[in-house]
Short mmCIF file of C-alpha atoms in Angstrom, two decimals:
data_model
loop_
_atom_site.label_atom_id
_atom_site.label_comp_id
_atom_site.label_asym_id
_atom_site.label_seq_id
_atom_site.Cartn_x
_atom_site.Cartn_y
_atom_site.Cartn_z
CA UNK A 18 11.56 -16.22 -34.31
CA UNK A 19 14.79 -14.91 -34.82
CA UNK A 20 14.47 -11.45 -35.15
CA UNK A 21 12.25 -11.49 -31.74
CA UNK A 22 14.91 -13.09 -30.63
CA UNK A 23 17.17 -10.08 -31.57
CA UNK A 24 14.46 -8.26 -30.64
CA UNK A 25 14.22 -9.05 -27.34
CA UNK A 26 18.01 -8.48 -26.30
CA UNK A 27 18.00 -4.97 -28.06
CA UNK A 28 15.47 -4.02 -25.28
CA UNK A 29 17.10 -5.61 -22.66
CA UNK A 30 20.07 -3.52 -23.85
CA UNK A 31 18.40 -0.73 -24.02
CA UNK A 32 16.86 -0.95 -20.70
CA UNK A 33 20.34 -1.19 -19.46
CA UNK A 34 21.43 1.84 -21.00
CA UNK A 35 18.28 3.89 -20.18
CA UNK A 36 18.45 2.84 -15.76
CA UNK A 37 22.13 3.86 -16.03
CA UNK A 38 21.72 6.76 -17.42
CA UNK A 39 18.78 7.50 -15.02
CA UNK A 40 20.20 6.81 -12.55
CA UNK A 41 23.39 8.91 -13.20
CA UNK A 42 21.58 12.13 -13.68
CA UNK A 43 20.06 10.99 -10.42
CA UNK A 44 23.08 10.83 -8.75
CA UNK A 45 24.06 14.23 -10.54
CA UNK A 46 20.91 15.83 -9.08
CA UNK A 47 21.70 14.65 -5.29
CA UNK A 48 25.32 15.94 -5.98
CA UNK A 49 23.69 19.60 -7.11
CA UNK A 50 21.57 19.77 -4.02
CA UNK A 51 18.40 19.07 -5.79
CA UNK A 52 15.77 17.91 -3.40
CA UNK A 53 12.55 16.19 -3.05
CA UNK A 54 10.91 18.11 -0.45
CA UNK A 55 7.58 15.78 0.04
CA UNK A 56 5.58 17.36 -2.15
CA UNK A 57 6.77 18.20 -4.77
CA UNK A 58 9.81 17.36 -6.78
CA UNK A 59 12.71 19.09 -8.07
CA UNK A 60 14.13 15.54 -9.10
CA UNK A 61 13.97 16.16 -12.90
CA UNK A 62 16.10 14.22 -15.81
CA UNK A 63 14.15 14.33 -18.78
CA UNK A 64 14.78 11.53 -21.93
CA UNK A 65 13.79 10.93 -25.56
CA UNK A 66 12.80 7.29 -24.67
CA UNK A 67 10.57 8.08 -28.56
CA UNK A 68 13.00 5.81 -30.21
CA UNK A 69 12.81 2.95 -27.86
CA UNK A 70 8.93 3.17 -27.38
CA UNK A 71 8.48 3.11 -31.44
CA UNK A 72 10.59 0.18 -31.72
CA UNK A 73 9.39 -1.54 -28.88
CA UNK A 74 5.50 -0.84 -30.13
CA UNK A 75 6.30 -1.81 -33.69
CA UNK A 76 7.80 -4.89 -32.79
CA UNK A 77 5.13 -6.09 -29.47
CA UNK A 78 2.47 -6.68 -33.09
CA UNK A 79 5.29 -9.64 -33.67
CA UNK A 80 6.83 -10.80 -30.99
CA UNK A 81 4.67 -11.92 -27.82
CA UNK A 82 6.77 -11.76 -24.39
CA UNK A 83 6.14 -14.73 -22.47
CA UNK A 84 5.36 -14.35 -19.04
CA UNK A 85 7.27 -16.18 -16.14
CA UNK A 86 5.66 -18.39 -14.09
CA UNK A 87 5.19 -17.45 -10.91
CA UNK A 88 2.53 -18.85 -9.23
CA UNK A 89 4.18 -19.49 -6.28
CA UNK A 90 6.60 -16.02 -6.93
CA UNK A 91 10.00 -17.46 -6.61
CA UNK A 92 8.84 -19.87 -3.31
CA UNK A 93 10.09 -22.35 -4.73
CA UNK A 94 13.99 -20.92 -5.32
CA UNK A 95 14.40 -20.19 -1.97
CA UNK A 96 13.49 -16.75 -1.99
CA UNK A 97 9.93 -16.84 -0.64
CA UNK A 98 11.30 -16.94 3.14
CA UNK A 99 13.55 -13.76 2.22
CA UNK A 100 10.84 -11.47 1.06
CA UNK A 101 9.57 -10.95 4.36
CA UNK A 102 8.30 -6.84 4.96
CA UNK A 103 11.64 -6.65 6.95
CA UNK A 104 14.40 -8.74 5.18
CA UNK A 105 12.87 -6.60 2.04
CA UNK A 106 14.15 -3.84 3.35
CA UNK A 107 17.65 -4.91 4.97
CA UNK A 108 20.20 -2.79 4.74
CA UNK A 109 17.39 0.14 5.07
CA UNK A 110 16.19 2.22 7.06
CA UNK A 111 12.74 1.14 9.30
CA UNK A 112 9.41 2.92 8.16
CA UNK A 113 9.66 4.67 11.96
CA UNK A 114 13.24 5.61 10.80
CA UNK A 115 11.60 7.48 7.76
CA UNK A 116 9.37 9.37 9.40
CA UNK A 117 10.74 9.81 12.87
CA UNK A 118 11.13 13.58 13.70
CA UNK A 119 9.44 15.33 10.92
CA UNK A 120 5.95 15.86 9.18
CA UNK A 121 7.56 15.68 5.57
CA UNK A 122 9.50 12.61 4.11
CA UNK A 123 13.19 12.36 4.82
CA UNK A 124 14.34 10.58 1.85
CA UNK A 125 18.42 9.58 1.23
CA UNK A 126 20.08 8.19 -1.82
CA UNK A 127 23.24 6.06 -1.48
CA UNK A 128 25.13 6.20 -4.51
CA UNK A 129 28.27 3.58 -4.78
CA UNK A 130 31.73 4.59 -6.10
CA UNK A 131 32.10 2.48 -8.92
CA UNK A 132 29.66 1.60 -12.31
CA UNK A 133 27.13 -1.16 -11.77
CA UNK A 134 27.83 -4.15 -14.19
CA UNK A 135 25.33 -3.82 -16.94
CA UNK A 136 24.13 -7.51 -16.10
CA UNK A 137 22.54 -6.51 -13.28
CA UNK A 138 20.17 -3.90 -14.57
CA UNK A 139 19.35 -5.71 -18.14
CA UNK A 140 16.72 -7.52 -17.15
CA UNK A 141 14.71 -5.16 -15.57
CA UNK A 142 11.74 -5.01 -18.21
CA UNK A 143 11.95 -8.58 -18.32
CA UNK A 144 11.53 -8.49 -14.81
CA UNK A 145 8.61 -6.16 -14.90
CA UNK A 146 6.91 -7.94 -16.97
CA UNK A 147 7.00 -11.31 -15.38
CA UNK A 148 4.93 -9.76 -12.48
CA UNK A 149 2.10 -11.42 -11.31
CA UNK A 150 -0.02 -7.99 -11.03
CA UNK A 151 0.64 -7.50 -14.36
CA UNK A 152 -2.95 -8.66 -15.82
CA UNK A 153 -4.63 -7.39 -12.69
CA UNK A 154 -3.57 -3.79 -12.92
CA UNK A 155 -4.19 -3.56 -17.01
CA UNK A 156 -0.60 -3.58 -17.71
CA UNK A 157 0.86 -5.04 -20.79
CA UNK A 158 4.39 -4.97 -22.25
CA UNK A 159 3.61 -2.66 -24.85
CA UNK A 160 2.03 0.00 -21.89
CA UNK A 161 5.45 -0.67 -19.81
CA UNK A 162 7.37 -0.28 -22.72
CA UNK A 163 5.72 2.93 -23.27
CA UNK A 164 5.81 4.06 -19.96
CA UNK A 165 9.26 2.70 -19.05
CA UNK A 166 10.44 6.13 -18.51
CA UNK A 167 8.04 6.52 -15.69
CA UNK A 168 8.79 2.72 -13.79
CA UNK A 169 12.50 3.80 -13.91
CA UNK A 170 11.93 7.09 -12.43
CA UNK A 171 9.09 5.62 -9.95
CA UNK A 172 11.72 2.99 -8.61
CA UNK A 173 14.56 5.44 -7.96
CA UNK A 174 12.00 7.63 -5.97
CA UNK A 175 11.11 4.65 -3.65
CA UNK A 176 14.67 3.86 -3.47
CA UNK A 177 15.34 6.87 -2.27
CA UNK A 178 12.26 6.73 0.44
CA UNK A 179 13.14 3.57 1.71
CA UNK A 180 17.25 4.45 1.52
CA UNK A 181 17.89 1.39 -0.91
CA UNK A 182 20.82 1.15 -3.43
CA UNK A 183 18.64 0.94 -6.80
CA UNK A 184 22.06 0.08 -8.18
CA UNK A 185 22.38 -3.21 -6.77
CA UNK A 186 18.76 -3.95 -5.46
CA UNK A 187 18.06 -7.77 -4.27
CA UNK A 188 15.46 -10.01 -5.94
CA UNK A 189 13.10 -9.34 -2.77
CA UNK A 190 13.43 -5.44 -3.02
CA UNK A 191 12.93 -5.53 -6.77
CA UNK A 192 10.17 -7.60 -6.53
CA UNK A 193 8.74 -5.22 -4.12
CA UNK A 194 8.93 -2.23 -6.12
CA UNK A 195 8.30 -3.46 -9.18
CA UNK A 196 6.00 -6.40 -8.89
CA UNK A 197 3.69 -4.39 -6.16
CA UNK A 198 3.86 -1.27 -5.03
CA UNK A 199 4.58 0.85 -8.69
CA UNK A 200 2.12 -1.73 -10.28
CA UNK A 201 -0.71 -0.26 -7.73
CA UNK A 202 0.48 2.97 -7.82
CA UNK A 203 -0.42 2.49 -11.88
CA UNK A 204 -3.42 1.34 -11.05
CA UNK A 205 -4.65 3.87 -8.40
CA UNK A 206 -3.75 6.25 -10.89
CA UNK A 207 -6.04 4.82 -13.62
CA UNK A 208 -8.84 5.27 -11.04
CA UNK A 209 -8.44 8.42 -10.64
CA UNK A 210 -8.03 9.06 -13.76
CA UNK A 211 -11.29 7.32 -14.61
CA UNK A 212 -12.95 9.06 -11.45
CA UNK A 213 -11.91 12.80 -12.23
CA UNK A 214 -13.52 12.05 -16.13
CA UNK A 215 -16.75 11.81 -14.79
CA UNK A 216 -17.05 15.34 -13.85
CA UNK A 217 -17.57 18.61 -16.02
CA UNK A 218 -15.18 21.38 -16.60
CA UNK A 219 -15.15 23.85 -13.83
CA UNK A 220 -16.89 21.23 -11.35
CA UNK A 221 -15.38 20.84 -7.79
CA UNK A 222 -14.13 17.05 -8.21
CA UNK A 223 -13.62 15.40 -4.74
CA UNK A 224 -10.98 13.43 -4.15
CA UNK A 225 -11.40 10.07 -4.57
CA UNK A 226 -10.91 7.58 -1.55
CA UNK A 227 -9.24 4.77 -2.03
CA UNK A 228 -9.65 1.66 0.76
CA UNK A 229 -7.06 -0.81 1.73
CA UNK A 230 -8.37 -3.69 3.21
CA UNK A 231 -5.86 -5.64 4.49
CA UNK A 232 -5.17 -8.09 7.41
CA UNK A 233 -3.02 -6.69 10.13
CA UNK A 234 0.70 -7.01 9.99
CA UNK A 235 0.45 -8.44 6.55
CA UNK A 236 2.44 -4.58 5.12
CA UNK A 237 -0.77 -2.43 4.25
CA UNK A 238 0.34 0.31 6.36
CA UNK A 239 4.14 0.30 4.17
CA UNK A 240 1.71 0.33 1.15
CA UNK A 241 -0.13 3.15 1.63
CA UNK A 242 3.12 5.29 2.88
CA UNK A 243 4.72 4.52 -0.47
CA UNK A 244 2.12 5.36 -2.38
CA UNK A 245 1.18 8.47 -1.02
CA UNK A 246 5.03 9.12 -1.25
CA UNK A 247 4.47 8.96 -4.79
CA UNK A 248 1.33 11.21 -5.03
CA UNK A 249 3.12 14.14 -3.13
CA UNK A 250 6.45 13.78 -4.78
CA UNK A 251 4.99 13.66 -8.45
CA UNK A 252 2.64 16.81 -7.01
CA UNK A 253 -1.00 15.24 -6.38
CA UNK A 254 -2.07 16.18 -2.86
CA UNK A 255 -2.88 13.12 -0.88
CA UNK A 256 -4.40 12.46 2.64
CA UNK A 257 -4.05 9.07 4.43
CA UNK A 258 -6.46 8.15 7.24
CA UNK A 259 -6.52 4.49 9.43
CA UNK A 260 -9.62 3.17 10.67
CA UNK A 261 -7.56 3.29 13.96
CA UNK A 262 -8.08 6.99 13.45
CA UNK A 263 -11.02 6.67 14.71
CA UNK A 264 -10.95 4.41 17.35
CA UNK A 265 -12.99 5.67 20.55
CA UNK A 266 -11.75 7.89 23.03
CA UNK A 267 -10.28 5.84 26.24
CA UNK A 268 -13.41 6.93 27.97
CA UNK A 269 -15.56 5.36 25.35
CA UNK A 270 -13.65 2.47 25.32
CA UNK A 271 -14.17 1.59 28.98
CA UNK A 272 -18.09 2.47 28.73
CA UNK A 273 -17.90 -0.34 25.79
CA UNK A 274 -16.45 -3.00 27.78
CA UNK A 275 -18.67 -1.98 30.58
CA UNK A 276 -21.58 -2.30 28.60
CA UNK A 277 -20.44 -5.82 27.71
CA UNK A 278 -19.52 -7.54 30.32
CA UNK A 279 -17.50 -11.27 29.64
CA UNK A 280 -17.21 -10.73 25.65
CA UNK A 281 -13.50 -10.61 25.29
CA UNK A 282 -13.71 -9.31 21.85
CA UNK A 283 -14.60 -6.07 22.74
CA UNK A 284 -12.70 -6.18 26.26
CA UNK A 285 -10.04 -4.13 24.31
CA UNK A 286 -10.34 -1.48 20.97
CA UNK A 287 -10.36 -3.18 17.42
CA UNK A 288 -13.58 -4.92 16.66
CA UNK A 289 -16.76 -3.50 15.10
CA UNK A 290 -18.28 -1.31 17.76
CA UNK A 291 -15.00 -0.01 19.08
CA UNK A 292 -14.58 2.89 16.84
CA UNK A 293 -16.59 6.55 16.61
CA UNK A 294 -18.62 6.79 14.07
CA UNK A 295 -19.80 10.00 13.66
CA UNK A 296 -16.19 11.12 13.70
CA UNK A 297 -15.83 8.91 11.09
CA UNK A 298 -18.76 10.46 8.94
CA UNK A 299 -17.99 14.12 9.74
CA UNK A 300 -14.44 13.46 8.92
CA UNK A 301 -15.12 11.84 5.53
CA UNK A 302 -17.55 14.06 4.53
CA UNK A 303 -15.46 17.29 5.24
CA UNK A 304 -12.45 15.56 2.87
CA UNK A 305 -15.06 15.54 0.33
CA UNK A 306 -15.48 19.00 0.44
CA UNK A 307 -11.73 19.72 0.29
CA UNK A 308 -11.95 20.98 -3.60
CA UNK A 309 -9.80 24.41 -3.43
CA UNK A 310 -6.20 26.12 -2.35
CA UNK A 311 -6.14 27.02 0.53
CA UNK A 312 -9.17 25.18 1.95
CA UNK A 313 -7.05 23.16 4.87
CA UNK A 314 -8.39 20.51 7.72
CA UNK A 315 -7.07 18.33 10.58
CA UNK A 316 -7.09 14.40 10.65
CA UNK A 317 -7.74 12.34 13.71
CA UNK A 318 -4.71 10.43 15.18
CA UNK A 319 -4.75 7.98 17.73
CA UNK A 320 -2.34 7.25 20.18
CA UNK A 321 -1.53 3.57 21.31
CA UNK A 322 0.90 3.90 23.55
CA UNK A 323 -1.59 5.94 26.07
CA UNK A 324 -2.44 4.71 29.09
CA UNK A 325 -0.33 1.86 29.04
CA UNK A 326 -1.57 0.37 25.84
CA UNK A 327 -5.22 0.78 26.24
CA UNK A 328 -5.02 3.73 23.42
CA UNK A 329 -6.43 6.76 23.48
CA UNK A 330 -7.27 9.48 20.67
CA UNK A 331 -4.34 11.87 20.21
CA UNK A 332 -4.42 15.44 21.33
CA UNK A 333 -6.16 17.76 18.48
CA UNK A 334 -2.85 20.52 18.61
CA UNK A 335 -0.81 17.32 17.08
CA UNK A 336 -3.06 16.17 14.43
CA UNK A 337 -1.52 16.42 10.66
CA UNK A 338 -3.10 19.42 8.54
CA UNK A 339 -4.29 18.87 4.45
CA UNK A 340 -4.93 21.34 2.15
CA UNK A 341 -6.90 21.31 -1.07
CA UNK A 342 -7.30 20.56 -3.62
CA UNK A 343 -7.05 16.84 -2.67
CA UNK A 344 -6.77 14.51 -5.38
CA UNK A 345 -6.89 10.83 -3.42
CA UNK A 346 -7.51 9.85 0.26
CA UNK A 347 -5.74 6.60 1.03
CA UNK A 348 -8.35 5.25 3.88
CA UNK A 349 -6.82 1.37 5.06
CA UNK A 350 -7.84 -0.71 7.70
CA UNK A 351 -7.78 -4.43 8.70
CA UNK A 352 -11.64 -4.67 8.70
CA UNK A 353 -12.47 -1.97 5.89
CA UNK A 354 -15.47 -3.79 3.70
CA UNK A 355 -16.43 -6.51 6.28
CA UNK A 356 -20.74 -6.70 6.40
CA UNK A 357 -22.38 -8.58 8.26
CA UNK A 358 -23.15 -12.22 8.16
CA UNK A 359 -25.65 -14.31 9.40
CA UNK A 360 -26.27 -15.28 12.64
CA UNK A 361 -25.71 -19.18 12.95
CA UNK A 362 -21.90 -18.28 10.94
CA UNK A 363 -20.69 -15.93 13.43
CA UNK A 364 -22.18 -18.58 16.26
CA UNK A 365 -20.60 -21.16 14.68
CA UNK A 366 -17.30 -19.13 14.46
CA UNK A 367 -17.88 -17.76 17.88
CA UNK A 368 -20.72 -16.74 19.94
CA UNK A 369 -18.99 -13.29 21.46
CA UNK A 370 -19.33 -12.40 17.46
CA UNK A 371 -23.07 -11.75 17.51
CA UNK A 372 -22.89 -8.81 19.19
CA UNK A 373 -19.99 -7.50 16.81
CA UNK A 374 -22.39 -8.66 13.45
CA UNK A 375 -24.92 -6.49 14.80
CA UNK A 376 -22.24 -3.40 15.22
CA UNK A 377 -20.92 -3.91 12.13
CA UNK A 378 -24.79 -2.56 10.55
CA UNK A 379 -23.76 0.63 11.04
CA UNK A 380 -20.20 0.93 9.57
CA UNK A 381 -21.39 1.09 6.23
CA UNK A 382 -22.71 4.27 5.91
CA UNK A 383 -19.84 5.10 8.53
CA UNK A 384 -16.45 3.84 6.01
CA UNK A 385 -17.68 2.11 2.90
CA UNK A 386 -20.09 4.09 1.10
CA UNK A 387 -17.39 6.98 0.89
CA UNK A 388 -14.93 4.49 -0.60
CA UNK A 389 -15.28 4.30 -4.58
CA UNK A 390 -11.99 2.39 -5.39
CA UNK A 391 -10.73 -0.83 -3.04
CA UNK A 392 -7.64 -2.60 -2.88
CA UNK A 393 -8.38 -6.03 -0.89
CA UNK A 394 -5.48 -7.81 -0.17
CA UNK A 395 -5.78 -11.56 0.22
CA UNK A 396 -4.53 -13.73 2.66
CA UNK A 397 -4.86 -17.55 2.15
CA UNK A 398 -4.68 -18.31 5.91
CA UNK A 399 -5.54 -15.62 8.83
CA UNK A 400 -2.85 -17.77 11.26
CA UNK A 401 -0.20 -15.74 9.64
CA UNK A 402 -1.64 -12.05 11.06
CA UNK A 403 -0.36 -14.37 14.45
CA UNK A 404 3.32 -14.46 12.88
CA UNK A 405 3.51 -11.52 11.30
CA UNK A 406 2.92 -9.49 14.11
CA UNK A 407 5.38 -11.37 16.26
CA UNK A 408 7.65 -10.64 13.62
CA UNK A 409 7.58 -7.20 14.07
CA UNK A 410 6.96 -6.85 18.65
CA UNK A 411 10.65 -9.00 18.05
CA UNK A 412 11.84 -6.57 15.72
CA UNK A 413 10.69 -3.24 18.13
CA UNK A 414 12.09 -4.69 20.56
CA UNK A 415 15.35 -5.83 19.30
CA UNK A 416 15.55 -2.28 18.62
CA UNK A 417 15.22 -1.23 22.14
CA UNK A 418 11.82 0.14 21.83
CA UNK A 419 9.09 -1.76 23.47
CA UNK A 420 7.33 -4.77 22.26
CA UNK A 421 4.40 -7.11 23.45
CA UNK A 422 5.94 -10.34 24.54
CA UNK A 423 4.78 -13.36 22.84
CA UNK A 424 2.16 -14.77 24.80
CA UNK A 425 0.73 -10.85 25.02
CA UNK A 426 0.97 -11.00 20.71
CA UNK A 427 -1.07 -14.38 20.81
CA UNK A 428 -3.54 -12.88 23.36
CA UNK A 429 -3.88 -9.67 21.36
CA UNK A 430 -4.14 -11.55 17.69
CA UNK A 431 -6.73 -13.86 19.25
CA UNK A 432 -9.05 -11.01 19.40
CA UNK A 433 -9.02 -10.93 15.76
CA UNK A 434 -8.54 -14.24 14.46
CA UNK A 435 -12.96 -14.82 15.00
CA UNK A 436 -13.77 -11.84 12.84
CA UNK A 437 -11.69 -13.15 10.14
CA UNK A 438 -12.73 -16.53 9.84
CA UNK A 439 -16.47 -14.65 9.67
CA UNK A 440 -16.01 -12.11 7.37
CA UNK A 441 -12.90 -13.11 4.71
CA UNK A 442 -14.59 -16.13 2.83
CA UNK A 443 -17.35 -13.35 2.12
CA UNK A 444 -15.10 -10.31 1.67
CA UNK A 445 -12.92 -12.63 -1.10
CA UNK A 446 -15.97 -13.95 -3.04
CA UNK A 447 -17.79 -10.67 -3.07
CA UNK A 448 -16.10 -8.08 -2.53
CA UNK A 449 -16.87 -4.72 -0.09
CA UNK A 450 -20.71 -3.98 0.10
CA UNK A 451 -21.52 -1.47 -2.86
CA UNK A 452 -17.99 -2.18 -4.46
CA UNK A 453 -17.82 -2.13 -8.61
CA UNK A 454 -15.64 -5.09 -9.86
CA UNK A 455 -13.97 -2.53 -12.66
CA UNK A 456 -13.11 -0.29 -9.39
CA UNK A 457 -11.85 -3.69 -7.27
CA UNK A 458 -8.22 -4.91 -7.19
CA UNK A 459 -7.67 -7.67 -4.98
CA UNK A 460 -4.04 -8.90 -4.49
CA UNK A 461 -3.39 -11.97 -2.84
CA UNK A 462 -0.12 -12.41 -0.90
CA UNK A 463 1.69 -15.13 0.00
CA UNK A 464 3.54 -15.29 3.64
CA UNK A 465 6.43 -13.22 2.97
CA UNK A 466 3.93 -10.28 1.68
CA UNK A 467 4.45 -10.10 -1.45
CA UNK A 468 1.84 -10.81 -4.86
CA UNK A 469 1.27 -13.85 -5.87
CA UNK A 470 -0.93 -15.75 -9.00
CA UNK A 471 -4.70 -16.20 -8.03
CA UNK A 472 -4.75 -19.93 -7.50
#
């Protein structure tokens, strides 16, 4: 027992040593110019982490790291009501801050003038390992202390994206980074790993898509831009569609509502029945397809803003280009993997839902059968989609930009809130139509976002 013990705090030391060192040849790299252009990086420091991977390994055979528990993921310290997908991030910049003005990542590093204390980096693989994904994604200690190199370097790229100091990162940012997103980047990587295996040498190997299903507001959308942040930067070409891509035009739209007259549900774009199918397919299939250099494409984008909020598709000449070879397509949406029900459920949830069970028929031949990997993220009650997006209209429009006032959020949400209560209970207990459990994370979240133990 001692000698784990000892064990235990030479890691921790080392860990220490190893982020500071990181993160000064980080620093080093900024200072010589060196930069991460989006796709692929120049941000290189290179370590014999050998030494501390053979002891660590040796060692693991004797000494089993106990987990924390976190069950309820530090809720009951206080710090549940700070991990919210904006107080995460204070001090940063906003996702629309990121990406404002430019097709590639702008990505900043703020470096501070004096050594952090080693006390506040020791416990990172500690830390790491306490996470509740941890069993989920496959990860053990042993495979972080073998990979360590790779978490450290991971973290100070999302640092960078999301303009934190990843000398002095808070218990909600750390939590976020290394608790969620790098433990699903892990994971997506295994997948493809797994999915690129089953195909010959010298075979075309599509990329494989990836779905996000994911309530609204509840940070899916954050997600996906880190991750595929991580794909370009570490030089796998990614793609990223919404099922909002492929909402109707604002023509369609109005021959929808037209066509049902009195159901509020599909008075306005979101529900089954809404979007454009064929788009959908003839998108999806051409990704597919996109095997080769040079072979490039155009996704879909849709506009919300147009025509005073109704939403309409955005003009083709500003749609974002891919090339090939594509490795992953990130597809996420807040309704990705719902199927249909039967009747008397959605009647007993809501009448104006019979008409959106029978829509949804079509959308799996549409979305899910091109989805071979799925992320489901897990809400315990759909009443917090309500606060989460109220959350962020206040937050647009403390920022000047405008925001849906709050009787307009609880109008909008209520559209929602039927399809839901229908489709979750099944989604949770049986995952997406077609879906293969070994190819199925699902991640449930508490109210401020973040990963929590399966009750």
């Amino acid at each position: 027992m001692l000698s784990c013990l000892i064990h235990v705090e030479f890691v921790k030391a080392q860990i220490a040593l190893l982020v500071l060192q990181t993160q000064k040849m980080a620093a080093l790299s900024m200072a010589s110019s060196l930069a991460i252009d989006g796709c692929n990086s120049n941000f290189n420091y290179k370590y014999d982490f050998s030494k501390f991977r053979a002891r660590s390994s040796s060692n693991f055979h004797h000494c089993t790291q106990t987990k924390s528990k976190m069950k309820t993921h530090f809720s009951n310290s206080g710090i549940h009501s700070a991990c919210s997908q904006g107080s995460w991030m204070h001090h940063s910049s906003t996702l629309q801050d990121v990406t404002k003005g430019t097709s590639q990542y702008q990505v900043n590093s703020i470096f501070p003038t004096k050594r952090a204390e080693v006390s506040s980096v020791q416990d990172l693989f500690d830390f790491i390992c306490s996470g509740p994904l941890m069993d989920k994604t496959g990860l053990t200690s042993e495979k972080v202390a073998e990979s360590i190199d790779k978490w450290i370097y991971y973290g100070s790229l999302l640092c960078r994206l999301f303009k934190l100091n990843e000398l002095y990162l808070s218990v909600p940012q750390k939590t976020r980074i290394y608790h969620y997103y790098i433990p699903v980047f892990l994971w997506c990587e295994n997948q493809i790993s797994q999915h690129m295996s089953t195909f010959e040498d010298g075979e075309d190997i599509p990329p494989l898509v990836i779905g996000f299903s994911a309530p609204q507001g509840c940070g899916k959308t954050t997600l996906v831009f880190a991750l595929d942040y991580l794909f370009r930067t570490t030089g796998r070409k990614s793609a990223t569609l919404s099922i909002d891509d492929f909402y109707l035009t604002a023509e369609g739209q109005v021959k929808v509502r037209d066509g049902n007259p009195g159901n509020a549900l599909l008075e306005f774009r979101g529900n089954a029945g809404s979007h454009d199918l064929p788009l959908s397919i003839e998108i999806l299939t051409a990704l597919s397809k996109l095997t080769k250099e040079g072979m490039k494409m155009k996704l879909p984008r849709y506009d919300k803003s147009a025509y005073n909020g109704r939403g309409d598709r955005a003009d083709p000449s500003i749609w974002p280009e891919v090339e090939g070879p594509l490795m992953v397509v990130l597809f996420e949406g807040w309704m990705l993997g719902f199927k249909p029900v039967l009747d008397k459920v959605v009647k007993a949830v809501d009448p104006q839902l019979e008409t959106i069970n029978k829509n949804l028929e079509a959308y799996y031949d549409a979305w899910d059968k091109f989805i071979k990997a799925w992320i489901v993220i897990k809400i315990q009650d759909p009443n917090c989609v309500y606060e989460w997006r109220l959350q962020a209209e206040v937050g647009m429009r403390e920022a000047g930009n405008p925001g849906m006032s709050d009787e307009e959020v609880k109008d909008f949400v209520s559209r929602y809130l039927p399809a839901y209560k229908a489709y979750l209970p099944t989604l949770y207990s049986e995952g997406p139509k077609g879906s293969d459990p070994n190819h199925l994370l699902v991640i449930e979240i508490d109210e401020g976002r973040n990963p929590i133990l399966a009750t």
